[in-house]
XYZ file of N, CA and C in Angstrom:
729
model
N -32.711 2.419 175.837
C -32.909 3.327 174.736
C -31.740 3.153 173.779
N -32.049 2.978 172.404
C -31.021 2.702 171.402
C -30.218 3.940 171.030
N -29.187 3.616 170.272
C -28.326 4.702 169.814
C -29.025 5.538 168.760
N -28.717 6.788 168.813
C -29.324 7.656 167.821
C -28.578 7.582 166.482
N -29.220 8.066 165.488
C -28.646 8.040 164.132
C -27.577 9.112 164.010
N -26.392 8.677 163.535
C -25.266 9.596 163.411
C -25.384 10.348 162.084
N -25.239 11.653 162.163
C -25.305 12.474 160.952
C -23.995 12.333 160.174
N -24.127 12.043 158.900
C -22.940 11.859 158.047
C -22.437 13.217 157.561
N -21.324 13.618 158.112
C -20.653 14.835 157.672
C -19.186 14.751 158.073
N -18.394 15.632 157.547
C -16.964 15.605 157.813
C -16.707 15.943 159.265
N -15.843 15.118 159.890
C -15.483 15.352 161.286
C -14.436 16.450 161.315
N -14.728 17.479 162.008
C -13.831 18.633 162.017
C -12.625 18.410 162.933
N -12.806 17.677 164.020
C -11.702 17.408 164.921
C -10.739 16.421 164.249
N -9.480 16.808 164.186
C -8.503 16.000 163.467
C -8.256 14.678 164.174
N -8.167 14.672 165.473
C -7.891 13.434 166.208
C -9.064 12.479 166.086
N -10.277 12.978 166.273
C -11.458 12.126 166.145
C -11.594 11.583 164.717
N -11.220 12.430 163.745
C -11.304 11.996 162.348
C -10.316 10.856 162.077
N -9.139 10.934 162.640
C -8.137 9.889 162.438
C -8.548 8.586 163.135
N -9.115 8.716 164.349
C -9.569 7.509 165.077
C -10.709 6.836 164.330
N -11.645 7.621 163.885
C -12.783 7.064 163.133
C -12.302 6.392 161.854
N -11.331 7.007 161.158
C -10.794 6.426 159.908
C -10.148 5.056 160.182
N -9.399 4.955 161.261
C -8.729 3.689 161.566
C -9.739 2.595 161.888
N -10.769 2.919 162.714
C -11.760 1.913 163.086
C -12.550 1.447 161.873
N -13.084 2.358 161.114
C -13.935 1.978 159.971
C -13.109 1.314 158.861
N -11.821 1.738 158.710
C -10.966 1.094 157.705
C -10.753 -0.360 158.048
N -10.446 -0.630 159.306
C -10.239 -2.019 159.709
C -11.525 -2.832 159.567
N -12.662 -2.212 159.909
C -13.935 -2.913 159.763
C -14.248 -3.200 158.314
N -13.920 -2.221 157.416
C -14.190 -2.416 155.990
C -13.303 -3.508 155.407
N -12.061 -3.552 155.805
C -11.159 -4.604 155.317
C -11.602 -5.978 155.836
N -12.101 -5.999 157.108
C -12.577 -7.257 157.661
C -13.816 -7.751 156.928
N -14.746 -6.831 156.621
C -15.949 -7.215 155.898
C -15.613 -7.712 154.488
N -14.623 -7.086 153.842
C -14.226 -7.531 152.503
C -13.637 -8.928 152.553
N -12.832 -9.198 153.546
C -12.257 -10.538 153.682
C -13.352 -11.575 153.945
N -14.268 -11.250 154.843
C -15.356 -12.168 155.146
C -16.221 -12.442 153.925
N -16.474 -11.413 153.133
C -17.286 -11.583 151.931
C -16.600 -12.504 150.939
N -15.312 -12.357 150.788
C -14.588 -13.205 149.839
C -14.534 -14.659 150.288
N -14.446 -14.880 151.608
C -14.365 -16.252 152.115
C -15.731 -16.907 152.153
N -16.715 -16.227 152.699
C -18.041 -16.822 152.866
C -18.752 -17.033 151.528
N -18.632 -16.100 150.647
C -19.383 -16.158 149.388
C -18.529 -16.555 148.181
N -17.255 -16.851 148.385
C -16.333 -17.207 147.292
C -16.340 -16.137 146.187
N -16.240 -14.910 146.617
C -16.269 -13.781 145.677
C -14.871 -13.204 145.526
N -14.622 -12.651 144.373
C -13.341 -11.971 144.118
C -13.505 -10.513 144.497
N -12.838 -10.129 145.598
C -13.024 -8.807 146.175
C -11.715 -8.045 146.063
N -11.805 -6.781 145.644
C -10.659 -5.895 145.604
C -11.007 -4.574 146.231
N -10.214 -4.135 147.213
C -10.513 -2.925 147.966
C -9.275 -2.037 147.989
N -9.471 -0.749 147.616
C -8.376 0.221 147.601
C -8.802 1.418 148.422
N -7.965 1.816 149.392
C -8.275 2.946 150.258
C -7.063 3.873 150.286
N -7.299 5.173 150.060
C -6.278 6.204 150.222
C -6.692 7.124 151.366
N -5.788 7.319 152.320
C -6.074 8.217 153.431
C -5.964 9.669 152.976
N -6.315 10.579 153.898
C -6.217 12.000 153.572
C -4.774 12.437 153.375
N -3.833 11.688 153.906
C -2.420 11.994 153.729
C -1.816 11.280 152.516
N -2.640 10.541 151.788
C -2.175 9.856 150.595
C -1.633 8.473 150.832
N -1.839 7.889 151.990
C -1.346 6.556 152.287
C -2.319 5.520 151.738
N -1.747 4.442 151.166
C -2.536 3.423 150.470
C -2.794 2.236 151.381
N -4.088 1.751 151.342
C -4.490 0.517 152.017
C -5.308 -0.274 151.003
N -4.989 -1.539 150.876
C -5.681 -2.338 149.866
C -5.872 -3.768 150.345
N -6.883 -4.403 149.711
C -7.134 -5.827 149.932
C -7.654 -6.412 148.621
N -7.064 -7.577 148.243
C -7.501 -8.251 147.023
C -7.432 -9.741 147.275
N -8.560 -10.399 147.094
C -8.614 -11.833 147.360
C -7.880 -12.644 146.288
N -7.824 -12.153 145.046
C -7.167 -12.892 143.956
C -6.002 -12.117 143.361
N -5.510 -11.099 144.018
C -4.429 -10.278 143.466
C -4.985 -9.018 142.835
N -4.402 -7.883 143.222
C -4.954 -6.611 142.767
C -4.824 -6.438 141.252
N -3.682 -6.794 140.660
C -3.491 -6.605 139.208
C -4.471 -7.480 138.423
N -4.653 -8.722 138.881
C -5.595 -9.606 138.201
C -7.018 -9.074 138.299
N -7.345 -8.582 139.481
C -8.697 -8.042 139.675
C -8.920 -6.800 138.825
N -7.898 -5.946 138.720
C -8.023 -4.741 137.901
C -8.157 -5.074 136.417
N -7.388 -6.059 135.943
C -7.509 -6.472 134.537
C -8.907 -7.010 134.253
N -9.423 -7.800 135.166
C -10.783 -8.311 134.984
C -11.793 -7.187 135.001
N -11.539 -6.208 135.843
C -12.426 -5.051 135.905
C -12.412 -4.261 134.587
N -11.218 -4.099 134.007
C -11.129 -3.380 132.741
C -11.814 -4.142 131.612
N -11.666 -5.459 131.603
C -12.323 -6.258 130.565
C -13.845 -6.190 130.683
N -14.314 -6.121 131.896
C -15.768 -6.081 132.079
C -16.338 -4.684 131.895
N -15.530 -3.666 132.130
C -16.049 -2.301 132.076
C -16.083 -1.748 130.650
N -15.139 -2.190 129.776
C -15.055 -1.646 128.420
C -15.239 -2.780 127.424
N -15.906 -2.455 126.323
C -16.031 -3.421 125.236
C -14.681 -3.549 124.541
N -14.424 -4.667 123.861
C -13.122 -4.838 123.198
C -12.835 -3.762 122.147
N -13.838 -3.387 121.373
C -13.631 -2.393 120.327
C -13.277 -1.034 120.920
N -14.028 -0.638 121.908
C -13.759 0.648 122.540
C -12.407 0.629 123.246
N -12.082 -0.530 123.846
C -10.805 -0.623 124.544
C -9.634 -0.507 123.569
N -9.733 -1.179 122.404
C -8.651 -1.107 121.414
C -8.522 0.298 120.832
N -9.656 0.945 120.574
C -9.599 2.312 120.041
C -8.966 3.253 121.050
N -9.343 3.086 122.296
C -8.787 3.953 123.330
C -7.286 3.739 123.478
N -6.872 2.470 123.454
C -5.442 2.200 123.556
C -4.674 2.752 122.357
N -5.233 2.572 121.178
C -4.571 3.090 119.980
C -4.489 4.608 119.999
N -5.573 5.240 120.429
C -5.568 6.704 120.522
C -4.534 7.192 121.523
N -4.488 6.499 122.659
C -3.513 6.879 123.669
C -2.087 6.664 123.174
N -1.876 5.579 122.430
C -0.538 5.316 121.885
C -0.126 6.387 120.879
N -1.063 6.759 119.981
C -0.764 7.814 119.006
C -0.533 9.163 119.689
N -1.280 9.413 120.708
C -1.098 10.671 121.443
C 0.288 10.724 122.086
N 0.699 9.617 122.680
C 2.033 9.578 123.267
C 3.120 9.724 122.206
N 2.928 9.096 121.052
C 3.915 9.206 119.969
C 4.010 10.625 119.448
N 2.851 11.267 119.268
C 2.852 12.656 118.800
C 3.533 13.571 119.814
N 3.279 13.299 121.079
C 3.912 14.112 122.133
C 5.434 13.966 122.102
N 5.900 12.730 121.939
C 7.349 12.502 121.868
C 7.967 13.181 120.649
N 7.303 13.039 119.491
C 7.827 13.661 118.276
C 7.835 15.183 118.377
N 6.811 15.735 118.964
C 6.747 17.181 119.139
C 7.878 17.674 120.039
N 8.113 16.957 121.136
C 9.204 17.339 122.040
C 10.555 17.212 121.344
N 10.720 16.145 120.555
C 11.987 15.964 119.834
C 12.183 17.052 118.789
N 11.109 17.430 118.098
C 11.190 18.485 117.087
C 11.572 19.823 117.720
N 10.963 20.126 118.827
C 11.307 21.370 119.529
C 12.753 21.360 120.009
N 13.215 20.186 120.480
C 14.605 20.089 120.919
C 15.577 20.283 119.759
N 15.253 19.703 118.603
C 16.115 19.874 117.428
C 16.135 21.322 116.955
N 14.976 21.964 116.980
C 14.936 23.379 116.596
C 15.764 24.237 117.544
N 15.662 23.949 118.801
C 16.436 24.704 119.791
C 17.937 24.475 119.600
N 18.318 23.235 119.342
C 19.735 22.926 119.102
C 20.238 23.612 117.839
N 19.407 23.647 116.807
C 19.812 24.318 115.569
C 20.013 25.809 115.791
N 19.121 26.427 116.537
C 19.292 27.853 116.822
C 20.567 28.095 117.624
N 20.869 27.206 118.542
C 22.090 27.363 119.322
C 23.332 27.217 118.451
N 23.293 26.267 117.505
C 24.437 26.089 116.607
C 24.630 27.287 115.685
N 23.545 27.963 115.372
C 23.636 29.169 114.540
C 23.969 30.416 115.351
N 24.125 30.254 116.656
C 24.467 31.398 117.502
C 23.274 32.211 117.935
N 22.086 31.624 117.935
C 20.871 32.334 118.314
C 20.345 31.783 119.646
N 19.631 32.620 120.363
C 18.995 32.238 121.634
C 20.002 31.628 122.611
N 21.154 32.269 122.745
C 22.177 31.775 123.668
C 22.028 32.344 125.074
N 21.097 33.260 125.259
C 20.934 33.890 126.558
C 20.587 32.932 127.678
N 19.617 32.019 127.496
C 19.246 31.137 128.613
C 20.290 30.075 128.936
N 21.304 29.883 128.116
C 22.274 28.816 128.339
C 23.233 29.184 129.462
N 23.628 28.161 130.201
C 24.608 28.368 131.262
C 26.016 28.245 130.693
N 27.006 28.460 131.565
C 28.402 28.381 131.132
C 28.739 26.965 130.681
N 28.272 25.973 131.403
C 28.548 24.591 131.043
C 27.924 24.232 129.697
N 26.687 24.677 129.486
C 26.026 24.407 128.204
C 26.744 25.115 127.062
N 27.237 26.333 127.304
C 27.997 27.039 126.274
C 29.316 26.324 125.971
N 29.961 25.779 126.992
C 31.188 25.024 126.767
C 30.910 23.758 125.942
N 29.821 23.079 126.260
C 29.453 21.902 125.462
C 29.158 22.279 124.017
N 28.469 23.409 123.819
C 28.179 23.888 122.471
C 29.463 24.229 121.726
N 30.405 24.825 122.435
C 31.692 25.159 121.811
C 32.432 23.900 121.377
N 32.410 22.865 122.209
C 33.054 21.608 121.852
C 32.389 20.973 120.629
N 31.067 21.046 120.576
C 30.372 20.499 119.415
C 30.761 21.230 118.137
N 30.838 22.557 118.210
C 31.217 23.330 117.028
C 32.650 23.035 116.604
N 33.551 22.903 117.565
C 34.941 22.581 117.239
C 35.042 21.193 116.601
N 34.295 20.232 117.145
C 34.298 18.896 116.549
C 33.736 18.892 115.140
N 32.633 19.646 114.936
C 32.047 19.730 113.595
C 33.004 20.402 112.621
N 33.713 21.450 113.074
C 34.673 22.137 112.219
C 35.837 21.221 111.845
N 36.313 20.431 112.802
C 37.408 19.502 112.518
C 36.981 18.441 111.508
N 35.788 17.906 111.660
C 35.284 16.911 110.703
C 35.105 17.522 109.320
N 34.633 18.774 109.260
C 34.448 19.440 107.978
C 35.787 19.643 107.271
N 36.787 20.082 108.004
C 38.112 20.266 107.403
C 38.709 18.940 106.951
N 38.511 17.895 107.737
C 39.027 16.584 107.361
C 38.372 16.086 106.084
N 37.057 16.270 105.977
C 36.348 15.856 104.763
C 36.795 16.685 103.563
N 37.015 17.980 103.768
C 37.477 18.846 102.691
C 38.848 18.401 102.205
N 39.765 18.105 103.125
C 41.098 17.636 102.742
C 41.023 16.320 101.981
N 40.164 15.427 102.425
C 40.009 14.143 101.748
C 39.506 14.323 100.324
N 38.530 15.201 100.129
C 38.008 15.458 98.789
C 39.072 16.071 97.890
N 39.876 16.996 98.418
C 40.937 17.611 97.626
C 41.994 16.579 97.213
N 42.333 15.663 98.122
C 43.299 14.606 97.792
C 42.733 13.691 96.703
N 41.459 13.341 96.816
C 40.840 12.492 95.798
C 40.811 13.188 94.440
N 40.507 14.486 94.420
C 40.513 15.229 93.152
C 41.916 15.295 92.553
N 42.934 15.477 93.398
C 44.310 15.504 92.904
C 44.703 14.148 92.308
N 44.291 13.062 92.949
C 44.580 11.740 92.413
C 43.901 11.534 91.059
N 42.671 11.996 90.928
C 41.970 11.886 89.639
C 42.689 12.691 88.565
N 43.126 13.892 88.910
C 43.846 14.713 87.928
C 45.165 14.064 87.525
N 45.851 13.449 88.469
C 47.098 12.760 88.138
C 46.834 11.571 87.220
N 45.776 10.828 87.488
C 45.433 9.712 86.607
C 45.124 10.208 85.193
N 44.384 11.310 85.088
C 44.080 11.865 83.773
C 45.355 12.336 83.078
N 46.272 12.934 83.856
C 47.534 13.400 83.273
C 48.346 12.229 82.726
N 48.425 11.136 83.499
C 49.151 9.960 83.024
C 48.495 9.368 81.791
N 47.185 9.340 81.782
C 46.466 8.802 80.615
C 46.724 9.654 79.374
N 46.671 10.973 79.535
C 46.943 11.850 78.404
C 48.390 11.735 77.948
N 49.327 11.531 78.891
C 50.720 11.326 78.507
C 50.897 10.059 77.691
N 50.226 8.990 78.091
C 50.299 7.743 77.313
C 49.722 7.927 75.919
N 48.602 8.629 75.829
C 48.025 8.896 74.507
C 48.960 9.729 73.647
N 49.622 10.705 74.278
C 50.568 11.540 73.537
C 51.729 10.714 72.999
N 52.252 9.796 73.823
C 53.341 8.928 73.371
C 52.883 8.041 72.218
N 51.685 7.479 72.326
C 51.175 6.629 71.254
C 51.015 7.408 69.950
N 50.498 8.635 70.062
C 50.343 9.454 68.849
C 51.695 9.835 68.257
N 52.694 10.096 69.118
C 54.018 10.445 68.631
C 54.649 9.268 67.888
N 54.535 8.050 68.473
C 55.082 6.868 67.802
C 54.387 6.633 66.472
N 53.060 6.803 66.456
C 52.314 6.609 65.219
C 52.715 7.634 64.169
N 52.928 8.883 64.610
C 53.346 9.928 63.677
C 54.733 9.642 63.116
N 55.650 9.157 63.963
C 56.981 8.815 63.474
C 56.924 7.668 62.474
N 56.072 6.669 62.741
C 55.919 5.570 61.790
C 55.362 6.063 60.456
N 54.369 6.951 60.530
C 53.811 7.503 59.294
C 54.860 8.308 58.535
N 55.726 9.061 59.268
C 56.787 9.820 58.613
C 57.793 8.911 57.936
N 58.158 7.802 58.599
C 59.081 6.862 57.981
C 58.484 6.242 56.723
N 57.218 5.887 56.786
C 56.565 5.339 55.593
C 56.541 6.356 54.465
N 56.303 7.631 54.796
C 56.293 8.672 53.774
C 57.669 8.857 53.156
N 58.724 8.785 53.970
C 60.091 8.896 53.440
C 60.417 7.739 52.517
N 59.975 6.544 52.891
C 60.213 5.377 52.034
C 59.531 5.553 50.681
N 58.274 6.042 50.738
C 57.545 6.238 49.475
C 58.226 7.307 48.627
N 58.677 8.394 49.234
C 59.373 9.443 48.482
C 60.673 8.921 47.875
N 61.409 8.109 48.610
C 62.650 7.531 48.079
C 62.363 6.614 46.899
N 61.279 5.838 47.029
C 60.919 4.959 45.913
C 60.547 5.766 44.677
N 59.798 6.865 44.900
C 59.428 7.701 43.758
C 60.665 8.335 43.097
N 61.576 8.823 43.895
C 62.782 9.460 43.344
C 63.646 8.451 42.605
N 63.750 7.215 43.148
C 64.537 6.177 42.464
C 63.889 5.773 41.158
N 62.556 5.666 41.141
C 61.858 5.330 39.893
C 62.024 6.426 38.860
N 61.949 7.684 39.307
C 62.115 8.792 38.361
C 63.528 8.825 37.805
N 64.544 8.563 38.631
C 65.934 8.550 38.162
C 66.156 7.406 37.180
N 65.582 6.248 37.451
C 65.722 5.110 36.536
C 65.059 5.402 35.203
N 63.913 6.047 35.207
C 63.229 6.379 33.962
C 64.008 7.370 33.128
N 64.590 8.383 33.726
C 65.366 9.381 32.979
C 66.628 8.766 32.392
N 67.274 7.858 33.117
C 68.480 7.208 32.590
C 68.147 6.313 31.407
N 67.010 5.610 31.485
C 66.612 4.773 30.364
C 66.307 5.604 29.137
N 65.687 6.762 29.318
C 65.358 7.619 28.183
C 66.606 8.171 27.517
N 67.601 8.582 28.299
C 68.842 9.101 27.719
C 69.607 8.021 26.994
N 69.584 6.791 27.541
C 70.262 5.688 26.861
C 69.594 5.373 25.551
N 68.296 5.396 25.481
C 67.571 5.118 24.243
C 67.839 6.207 23.209
N 67.948 7.455 23.632
C 68.213 8.554 22.706
C 69.608 8.474 22.132
N 70.568 8.056 22.930
C 71.960 7.956 22.444
C 72.135 6.804 21.471
N 71.333 5.746 21.562
C 71.452 4.604 20.674
C 70.780 4.818 19.331
N 69.958 5.772 19.148
C 69.285 6.009 17.868
C 70.239 6.686 16.899
N 70.112 6.426 15.537
C 70.957 6.964 14.453
C 70.452 8.328 14.053
N 71.366 9.318 13.989
C 70.905 10.662 13.583
C 70.424 10.723 12.158
N 70.909 9.797 11.280
C 70.495 9.809 9.887
C 69.067 9.373 9.739
N 68.654 8.559 10.702
C 67.269 8.087 10.610
C 66.278 9.191 10.871
N 66.791 10.308 11.428
C 65.870 11.382 11.776
C 65.679 12.374 10.636
N 66.403 12.236 9.470
C 66.245 13.179 8.355
C 64.935 12.952 7.673
N 64.262 13.990 7.298
C 62.949 13.802 6.662
C 63.086 13.324 5.239
N 62.175 12.494 4.797
C 62.148 11.987 3.426
C 61.599 13.059 2.495
N 62.071 13.088 1.216
C 61.560 14.087 0.239
C 60.095 13.842 -0.056
N 59.411 14.906 -0.148
C 57.966 14.844 -0.370
C 57.647 15.599 -1.648
N 56.862 14.981 -2.510
C 56.416 15.624 -3.743
C 55.181 16.440 -3.452
N 55.202 17.689 -3.843
C 54.121 18.607 -3.529
C 53.628 19.255 -4.787
N 52.337 19.218 -5.002
C 51.697 19.865 -6.138
C 51.271 21.248 -5.737
N 51.358 22.176 -6.704
C 50.951 23.542 -6.421
C 52.123 24.317 -5.870
N 51.824 25.379 -5.133
C 52.883 26.218 -4.603
C 52.518 26.660 -3.204
N 53.551 26.987 -2.486
C 53.369 27.486 -1.129
C 53.142 28.970 -1.160
N 52.287 29.388 -0.349
C 52.046 30.805 -0.215
C 53.212 31.409 0.527
N 53.834 32.384 -0.100
C 55.010 33.003 0.507
C 54.558 34.202 1.301
N 55.014 34.232 2.561
C 54.691 35.335 3.445
C 55.971 35.976 3.860
N 56.219 37.203 3.499
C 57.460 37.860 3.919
C 57.464 38.088 5.419
N 58.656 38.038 5.900
C 58.811 38.244 7.343
C 58.578 39.684 7.689
N 58.217 39.890 8.960
C 57.994 41.259 9.403
C 59.285 42.047 9.338
N 59.197 43.237 8.878
C 60.392 44.091 8.739
C 61.174 43.864 7.440
N 60.645 42.962 6.558
C 61.349 42.695 5.291
C 61.140 43.857 4.324
N 62.163 44.060 3.441
C 62.088 45.178 2.485
C 61.499 44.792 1.146
N 61.043 43.537 1.022
C 60.468 43.078 -0.251
C 59.108 43.715 -0.416
N 58.826 44.308 -1.520
C 57.510 44.924 -1.728
C 56.454 43.885 -1.932
N 55.248 44.269 -1.574
C 54.129 43.342 -1.648
C 53.805 42.986 -3.094
N 54.162 43.814 -4.039
C 53.855 43.521 -5.441
C 54.660 42.367 -5.967
N 55.853 42.144 -5.363
C 56.701 41.038 -5.813
C 56.314 39.726 -5.184
N 55.641 39.814 -4.067
C 55.284 38.559 -3.406
C 54.328 37.753 -4.249
N 53.450 38.361 -4.926
C 52.510 37.632 -5.781
C 53.218 36.983 -6.939
N 54.188 37.697 -7.575
C 54.924 37.112 -8.672
C 55.795 35.968 -8.223
N 56.391 36.138 -7.105
C 57.260 35.066 -6.592
C 56.448 33.825 -6.349
N 55.317 33.976 -5.716
C 54.456 32.821 -5.476
C 53.996 32.198 -6.777
N 53.767 32.971 -7.765
C 53.323 32.447 -9.061
C 54.438 31.667 -9.724
N 55.671 32.171 -9.657
C 56.802 31.477 -10.262
C 57.060 30.169 -9.534
N 57.004 30.208 -8.194
C 57.260 28.989 -7.413
C 56.196 27.936 -7.640
N 55.037 28.331 -8.004
C 53.978 27.356 -8.242
C 54.273 26.512 -9.447
N 55.099 26.957 -10.395
C 55.405 26.158 -11.593
C 56.728 25.450 -11.495
N 57.329 25.582 -10.314
C 58.600 24.871 -10.124
C 58.325 23.615 -9.288
N 58.891 22.509 -9.740
C 58.738 21.245 -9.019
C 59.679 21.243 -7.872
């Protein structure tokens, strides 16, 4: 009488379950090896036990078999889209984590949300703030020194311009003095020539020549004179007939 048909269900006895797993696992690995040898087939077998232990068999290498499996299971277009989507998802995840970390660091630098930090983290934060403060002061000092140097350069430049203007003004003053001296010398020479010419002229040459006059001059008595107006007409009449 043959063996009866075994009902397929989970074996509740732990020892029997482990024995059955070992026997059938070895038989399955043996059948996979035989199939690959007899039929020249590329066989890949992966088994995980209930405890998570791995058992595998690959006639051409597991990684090679898996790559071939992926190429056959997905079309190239779908595979590229899936890879690109997965890559973008990973990039977004990294950027999101970095953004959250930067926000958290900024809040800590501003003195916010310091409660969850430990003593060591607070000491590190203190060192960062001290280093940032030292760099800020150093940069401030450097900028002040550069501004002072610029102001000194401007001061020297303005001093040179002042000296140039002073020299130019002195030259203009000297030229003005020379012109004034020339004018005064010319004026003195002209006055001396005029006096010499006046002294050389004959006083007799300046006497007026006699002039013959017809008629008579109208006689006008001086203001305050005691001559009566009635005589002025007669006098003028008499003088009109005298040559």
